[in-house]
mmCIF file of C-alpha atoms in Angstrom:
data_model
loop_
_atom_site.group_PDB
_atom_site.id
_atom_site.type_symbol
_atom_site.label_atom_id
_atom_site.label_comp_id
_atom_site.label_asym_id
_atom_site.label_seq_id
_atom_site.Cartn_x
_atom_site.Cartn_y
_atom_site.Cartn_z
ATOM 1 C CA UNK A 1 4.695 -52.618 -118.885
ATOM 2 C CA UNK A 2 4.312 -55.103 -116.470
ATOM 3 C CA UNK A 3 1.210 -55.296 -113.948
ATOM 4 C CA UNK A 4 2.542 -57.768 -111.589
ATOM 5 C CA UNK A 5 2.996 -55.148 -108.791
ATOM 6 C CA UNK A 6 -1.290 -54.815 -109.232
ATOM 7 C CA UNK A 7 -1.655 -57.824 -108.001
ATOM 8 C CA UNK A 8 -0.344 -58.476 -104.447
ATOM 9 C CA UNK A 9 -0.116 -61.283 -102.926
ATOM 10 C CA UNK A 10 -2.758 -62.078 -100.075
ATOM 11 C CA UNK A 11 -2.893 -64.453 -97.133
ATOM 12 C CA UNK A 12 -6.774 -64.823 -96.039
ATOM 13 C CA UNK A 13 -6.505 -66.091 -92.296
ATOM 14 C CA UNK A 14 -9.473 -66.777 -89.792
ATOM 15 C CA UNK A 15 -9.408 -64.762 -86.437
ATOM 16 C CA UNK A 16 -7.475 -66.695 -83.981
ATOM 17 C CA UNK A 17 -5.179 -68.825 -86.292
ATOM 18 C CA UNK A 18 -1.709 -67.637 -86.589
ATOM 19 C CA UNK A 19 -0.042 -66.184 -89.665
ATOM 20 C CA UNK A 20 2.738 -66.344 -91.363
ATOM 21 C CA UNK A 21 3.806 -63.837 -94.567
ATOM 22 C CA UNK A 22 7.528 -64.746 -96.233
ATOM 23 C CA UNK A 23 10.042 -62.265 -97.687
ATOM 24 C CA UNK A 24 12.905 -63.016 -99.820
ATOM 25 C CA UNK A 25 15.512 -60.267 -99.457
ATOM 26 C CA UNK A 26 18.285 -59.145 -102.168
ATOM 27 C CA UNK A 27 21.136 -57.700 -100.866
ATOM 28 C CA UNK A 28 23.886 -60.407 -99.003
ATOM 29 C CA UNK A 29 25.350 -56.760 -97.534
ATOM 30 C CA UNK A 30 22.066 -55.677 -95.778
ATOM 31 C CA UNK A 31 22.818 -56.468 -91.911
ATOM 32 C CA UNK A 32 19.517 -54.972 -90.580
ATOM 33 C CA UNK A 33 15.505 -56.258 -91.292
ATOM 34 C CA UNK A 34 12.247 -54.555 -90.575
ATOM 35 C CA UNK A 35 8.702 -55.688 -90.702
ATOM 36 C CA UNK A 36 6.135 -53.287 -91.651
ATOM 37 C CA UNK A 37 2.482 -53.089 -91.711
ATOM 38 C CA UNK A 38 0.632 -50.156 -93.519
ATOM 39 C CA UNK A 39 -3.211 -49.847 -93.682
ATOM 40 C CA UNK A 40 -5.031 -48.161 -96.027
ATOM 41 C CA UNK A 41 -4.359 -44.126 -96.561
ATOM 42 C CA UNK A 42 -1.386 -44.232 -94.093
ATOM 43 C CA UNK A 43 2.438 -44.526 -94.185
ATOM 44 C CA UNK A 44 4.115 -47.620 -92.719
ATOM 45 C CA UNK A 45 4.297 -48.316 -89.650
ATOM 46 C CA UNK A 46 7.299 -50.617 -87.787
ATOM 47 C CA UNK A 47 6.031 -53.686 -86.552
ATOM 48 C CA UNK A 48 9.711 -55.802 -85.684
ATOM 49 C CA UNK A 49 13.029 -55.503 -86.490
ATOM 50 C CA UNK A 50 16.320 -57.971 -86.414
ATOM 51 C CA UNK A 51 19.907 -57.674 -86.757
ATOM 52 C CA UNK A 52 21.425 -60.079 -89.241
ATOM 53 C CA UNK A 53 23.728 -61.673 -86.036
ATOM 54 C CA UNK A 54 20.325 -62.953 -84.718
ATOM 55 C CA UNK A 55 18.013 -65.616 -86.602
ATOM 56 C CA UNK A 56 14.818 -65.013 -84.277
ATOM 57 C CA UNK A 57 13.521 -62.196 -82.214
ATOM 58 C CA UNK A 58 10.332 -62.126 -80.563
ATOM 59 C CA UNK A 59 7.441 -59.151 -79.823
ATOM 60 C CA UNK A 60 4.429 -58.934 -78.543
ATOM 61 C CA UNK A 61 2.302 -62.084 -80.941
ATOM 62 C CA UNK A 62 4.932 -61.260 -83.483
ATOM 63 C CA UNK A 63 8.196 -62.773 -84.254
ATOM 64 C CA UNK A 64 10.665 -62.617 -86.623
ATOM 65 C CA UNK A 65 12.574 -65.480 -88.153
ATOM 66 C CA UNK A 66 15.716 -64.980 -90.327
ATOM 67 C CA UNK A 67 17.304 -67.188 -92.862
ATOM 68 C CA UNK A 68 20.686 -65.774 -94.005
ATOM 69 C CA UNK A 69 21.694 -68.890 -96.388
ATOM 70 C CA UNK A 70 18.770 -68.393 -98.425
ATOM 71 C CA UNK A 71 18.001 -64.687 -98.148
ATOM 72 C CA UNK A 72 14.914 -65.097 -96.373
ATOM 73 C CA UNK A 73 12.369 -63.440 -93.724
ATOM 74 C CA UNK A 74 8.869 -64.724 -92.057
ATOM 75 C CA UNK A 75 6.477 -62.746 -89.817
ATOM 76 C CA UNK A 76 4.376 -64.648 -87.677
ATOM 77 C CA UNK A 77 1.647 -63.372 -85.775
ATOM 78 C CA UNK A 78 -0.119 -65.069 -83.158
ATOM 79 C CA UNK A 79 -4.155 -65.198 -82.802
ATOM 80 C CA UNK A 80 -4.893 -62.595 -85.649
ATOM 81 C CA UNK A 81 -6.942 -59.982 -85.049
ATOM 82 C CA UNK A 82 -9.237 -57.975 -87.370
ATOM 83 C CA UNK A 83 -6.986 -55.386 -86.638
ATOM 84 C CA UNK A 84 -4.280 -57.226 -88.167
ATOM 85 C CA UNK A 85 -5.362 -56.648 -91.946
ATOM 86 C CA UNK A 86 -3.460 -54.503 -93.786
ATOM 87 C CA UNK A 87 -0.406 -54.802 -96.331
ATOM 88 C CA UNK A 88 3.145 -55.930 -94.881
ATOM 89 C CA UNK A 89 6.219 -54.999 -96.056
ATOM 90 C CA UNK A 90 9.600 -56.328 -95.115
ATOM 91 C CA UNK A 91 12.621 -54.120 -95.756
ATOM 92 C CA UNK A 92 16.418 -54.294 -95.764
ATOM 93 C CA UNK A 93 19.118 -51.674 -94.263
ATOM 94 C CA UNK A 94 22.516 -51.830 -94.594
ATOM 95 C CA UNK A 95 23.596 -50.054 -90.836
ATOM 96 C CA UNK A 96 26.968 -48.388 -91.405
ATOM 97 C CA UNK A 97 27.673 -46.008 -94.227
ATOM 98 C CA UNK A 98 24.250 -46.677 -95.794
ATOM 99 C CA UNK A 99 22.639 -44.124 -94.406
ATOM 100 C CA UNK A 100 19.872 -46.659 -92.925
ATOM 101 C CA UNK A 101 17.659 -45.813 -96.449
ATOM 102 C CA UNK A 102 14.846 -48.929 -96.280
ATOM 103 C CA UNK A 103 14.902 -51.490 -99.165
ATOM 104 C CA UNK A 104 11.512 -52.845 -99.297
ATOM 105 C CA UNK A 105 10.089 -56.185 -100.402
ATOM 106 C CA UNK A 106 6.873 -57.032 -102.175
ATOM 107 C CA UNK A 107 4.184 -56.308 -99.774
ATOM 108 C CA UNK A 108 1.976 -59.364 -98.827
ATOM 109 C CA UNK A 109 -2.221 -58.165 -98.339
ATOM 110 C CA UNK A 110 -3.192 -59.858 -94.998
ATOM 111 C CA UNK A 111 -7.154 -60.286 -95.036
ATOM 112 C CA UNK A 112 -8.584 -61.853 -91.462
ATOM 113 C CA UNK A 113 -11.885 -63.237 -92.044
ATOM 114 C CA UNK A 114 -14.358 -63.179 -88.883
ATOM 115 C CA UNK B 1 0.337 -34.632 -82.400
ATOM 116 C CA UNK B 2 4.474 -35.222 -82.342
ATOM 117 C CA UNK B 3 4.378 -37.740 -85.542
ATOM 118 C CA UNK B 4 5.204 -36.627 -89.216
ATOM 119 C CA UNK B 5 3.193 -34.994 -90.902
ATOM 120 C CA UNK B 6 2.765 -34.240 -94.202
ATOM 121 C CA UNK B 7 1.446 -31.471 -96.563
ATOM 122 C CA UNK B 8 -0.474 -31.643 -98.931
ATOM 123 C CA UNK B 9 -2.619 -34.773 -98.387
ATOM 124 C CA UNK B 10 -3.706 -35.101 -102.132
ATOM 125 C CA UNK B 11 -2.730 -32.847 -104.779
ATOM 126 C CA UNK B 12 -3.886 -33.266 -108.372
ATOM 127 C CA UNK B 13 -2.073 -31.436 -111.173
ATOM 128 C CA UNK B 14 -1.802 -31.146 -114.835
ATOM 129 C CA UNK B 15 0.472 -32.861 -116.621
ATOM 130 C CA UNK B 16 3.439 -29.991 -117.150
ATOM 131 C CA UNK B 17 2.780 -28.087 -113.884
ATOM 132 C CA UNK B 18 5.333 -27.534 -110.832
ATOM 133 C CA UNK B 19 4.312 -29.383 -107.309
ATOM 134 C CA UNK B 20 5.958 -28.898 -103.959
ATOM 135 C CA UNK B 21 5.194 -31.199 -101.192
ATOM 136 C CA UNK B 22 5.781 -30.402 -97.465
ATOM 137 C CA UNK B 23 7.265 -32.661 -94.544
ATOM 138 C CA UNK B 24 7.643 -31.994 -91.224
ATOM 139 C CA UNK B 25 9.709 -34.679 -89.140
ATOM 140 C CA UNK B 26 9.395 -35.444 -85.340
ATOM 141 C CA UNK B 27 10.921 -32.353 -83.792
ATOM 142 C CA UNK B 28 14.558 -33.713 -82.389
ATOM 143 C CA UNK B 29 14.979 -35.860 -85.523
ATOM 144 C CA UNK B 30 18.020 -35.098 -87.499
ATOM 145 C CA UNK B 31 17.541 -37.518 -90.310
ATOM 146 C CA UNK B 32 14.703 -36.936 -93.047
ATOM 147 C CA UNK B 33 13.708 -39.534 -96.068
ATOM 148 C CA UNK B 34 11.464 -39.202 -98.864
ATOM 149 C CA UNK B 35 10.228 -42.455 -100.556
ATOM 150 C CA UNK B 36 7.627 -43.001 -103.592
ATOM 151 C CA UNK B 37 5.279 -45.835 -103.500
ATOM 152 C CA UNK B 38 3.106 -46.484 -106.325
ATOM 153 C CA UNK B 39 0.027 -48.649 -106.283
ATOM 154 C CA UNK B 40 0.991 -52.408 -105.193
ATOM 155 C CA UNK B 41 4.393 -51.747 -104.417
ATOM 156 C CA UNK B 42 6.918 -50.907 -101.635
ATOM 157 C CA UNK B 43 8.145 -47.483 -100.905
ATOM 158 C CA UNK B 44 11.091 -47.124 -102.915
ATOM 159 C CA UNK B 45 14.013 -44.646 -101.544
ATOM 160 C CA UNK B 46 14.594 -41.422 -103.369
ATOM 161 C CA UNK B 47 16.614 -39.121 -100.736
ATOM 162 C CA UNK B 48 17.473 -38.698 -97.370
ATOM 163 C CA UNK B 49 19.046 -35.270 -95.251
ATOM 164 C CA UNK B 50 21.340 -35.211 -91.937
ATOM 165 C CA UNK B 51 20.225 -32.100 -90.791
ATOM 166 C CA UNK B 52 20.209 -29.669 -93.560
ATOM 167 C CA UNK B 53 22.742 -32.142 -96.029
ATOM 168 C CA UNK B 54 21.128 -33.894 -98.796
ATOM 169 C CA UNK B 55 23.461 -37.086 -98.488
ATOM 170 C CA UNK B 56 22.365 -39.466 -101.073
ATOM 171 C CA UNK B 57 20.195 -39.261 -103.623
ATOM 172 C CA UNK B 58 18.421 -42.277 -105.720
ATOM 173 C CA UNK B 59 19.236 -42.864 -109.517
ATOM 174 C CA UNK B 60 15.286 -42.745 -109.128
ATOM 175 C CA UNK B 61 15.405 -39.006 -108.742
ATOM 176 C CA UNK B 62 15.267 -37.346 -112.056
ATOM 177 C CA UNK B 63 16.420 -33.147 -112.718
ATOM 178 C CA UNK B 64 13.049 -32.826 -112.168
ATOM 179 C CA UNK B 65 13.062 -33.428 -108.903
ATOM 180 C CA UNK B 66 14.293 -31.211 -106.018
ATOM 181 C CA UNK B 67 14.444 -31.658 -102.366
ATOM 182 C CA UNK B 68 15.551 -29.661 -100.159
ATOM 183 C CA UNK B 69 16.090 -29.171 -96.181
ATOM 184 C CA UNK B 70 17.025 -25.766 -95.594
ATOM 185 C CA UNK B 71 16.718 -25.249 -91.691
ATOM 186 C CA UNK B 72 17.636 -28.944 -90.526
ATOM 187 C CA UNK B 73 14.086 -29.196 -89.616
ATOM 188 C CA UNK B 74 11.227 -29.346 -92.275
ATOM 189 C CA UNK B 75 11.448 -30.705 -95.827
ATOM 190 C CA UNK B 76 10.384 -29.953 -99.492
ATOM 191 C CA UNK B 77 10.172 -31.720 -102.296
ATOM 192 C CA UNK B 78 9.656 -30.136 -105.889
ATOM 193 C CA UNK B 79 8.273 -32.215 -108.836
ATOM 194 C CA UNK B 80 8.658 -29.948 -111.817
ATOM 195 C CA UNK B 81 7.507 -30.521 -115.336
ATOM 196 C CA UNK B 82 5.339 -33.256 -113.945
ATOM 197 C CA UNK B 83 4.351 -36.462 -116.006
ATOM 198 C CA UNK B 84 1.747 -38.904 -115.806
ATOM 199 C CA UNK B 85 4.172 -41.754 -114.633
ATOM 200 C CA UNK B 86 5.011 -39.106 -111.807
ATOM 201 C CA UNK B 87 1.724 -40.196 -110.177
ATOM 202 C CA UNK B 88 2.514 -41.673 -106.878
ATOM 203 C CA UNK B 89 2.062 -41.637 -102.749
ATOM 204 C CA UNK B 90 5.097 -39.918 -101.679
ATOM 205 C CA UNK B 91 6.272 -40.639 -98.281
ATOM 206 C CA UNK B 92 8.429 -38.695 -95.989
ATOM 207 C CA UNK B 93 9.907 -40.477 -92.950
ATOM 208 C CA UNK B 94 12.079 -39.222 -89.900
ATOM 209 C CA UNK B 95 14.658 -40.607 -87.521
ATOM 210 C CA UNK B 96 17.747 -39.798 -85.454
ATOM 211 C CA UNK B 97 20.785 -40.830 -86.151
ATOM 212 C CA UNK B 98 22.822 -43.042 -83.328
ATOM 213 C CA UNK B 99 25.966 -44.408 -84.363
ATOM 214 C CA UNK B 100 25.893 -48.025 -85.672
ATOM 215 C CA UNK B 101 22.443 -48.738 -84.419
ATOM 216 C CA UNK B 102 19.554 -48.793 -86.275
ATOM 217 C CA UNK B 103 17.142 -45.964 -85.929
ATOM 218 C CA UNK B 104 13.487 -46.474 -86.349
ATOM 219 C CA UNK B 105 12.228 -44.098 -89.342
ATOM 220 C CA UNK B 106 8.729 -42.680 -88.309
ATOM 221 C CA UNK B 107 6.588 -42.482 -91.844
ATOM 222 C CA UNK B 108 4.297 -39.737 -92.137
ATOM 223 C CA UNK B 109 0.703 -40.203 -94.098
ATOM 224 C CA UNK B 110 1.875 -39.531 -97.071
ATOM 225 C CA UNK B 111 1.281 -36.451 -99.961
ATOM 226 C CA UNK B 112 -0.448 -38.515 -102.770
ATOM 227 C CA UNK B 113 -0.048 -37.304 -106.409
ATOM 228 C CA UNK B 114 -2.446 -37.827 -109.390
ATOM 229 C CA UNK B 115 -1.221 -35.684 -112.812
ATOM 230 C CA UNK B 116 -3.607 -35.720 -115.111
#
């Protein structure tokens, strides 16, 4: 079978420099987008989310940026911390009469290197 | 601690052998998920409950698998017969639900499964 999902993809950042991990999403339907970070041994955790009537939002050294033409989401974070590595995950949601199940993305290994 | 939590942590098994895996949501959630995430990917959806309805239920989901919800509040999950390819994290996640707004779903750890 195929092994691609063994090998995630990583970003290797310095402390301090910002970061930025891409997501291409599948569904044209899917009106709703979540970031999410997971470390090691735990379940995901929500970072940001955005509607699909909005093409930015902005958090605390976090934004979200949203392409609609081309099915596309970027996380940037601002002066990464060590605390910062772990694997992110965007995911889709359709909001009415989808139940709001997640549709996740290929995760993207963040590695910030002191 | 008010977050979801998840029972067992780790359970190994033979291959052939029944499992049951416990969740219990944040207390005033209505809405329950269970996802499966193997190694290197996203969690991938396998069922969700409003309160004690099992509303959808992924293609992903063989007869093997049961889930249940019986009081509206905790969860389980039943892998019967289990296989090798059944090895997985399995992740339970709650939220409420609020009309056409998005609610956040709160993941628990995770039960992680190794059949042998």
């Amino acid at each position: 079978g195929e092994s691609v999902g063994l090998h995630l993809p990583t970003l290797s950042v310095q402390e301090g420099d910002n970061s930025i991990i891409n997501c291409a999403y599948s569904n044209s339907a899917s009106d709703y987008f979540i970031w999410y970070k997971q470390e090691s041994g735990k379940g995901p955790q929500f970072i940001i989310d955005i509607r699909s009537n909005m093409d930015k939002r902005q958090g605390q050294r976090v934004t979200v940026l949203l392409n609609k033409t081309v099915k596309h989401l970027s996380l940037q974070i601002a002066a990464t911390q060590p605390g910062d590595s772990a694997v992110y995950f965007c995911a889709e949601s359709i909001l009415t009469g989808g139940g709001n199940k997640l549709t996740f993305g290929t995760g993207t290994q963040l590695k910030v290197e002191l | 601690d008010t977050g979801v939590s998840q029972n067992p942590r780790h359970k190994i098994t033979k291959r052939g052998q029944n499992v049951t895996f416990r969740c219990d949501p944040i207390s005033e959630h209505n809405r329950l998920y269970w996802y499966r995430q193997t190694l290197g990917q996203g969690p991938e959806f396998l069922t969700y409950f409003q309160n004690e309805a099992q509303l959808e239920k992924s293609r992903l989901l063989s007869d093997r698998f049961s889930a249940e919800r019986p009081k509206g509040s905790f969860s389980t999950l039943e892998i019967q017969r289990t296989e090798q390819g059944d090895s997985a994290m399995y992740l339970c996640a709650s939220s409420l639900t609020g009309g056409v707004s998005y609610n956040e779903q709160f993941f628990g750890p995770g039960t992680r499964l190794t059949v042998l």
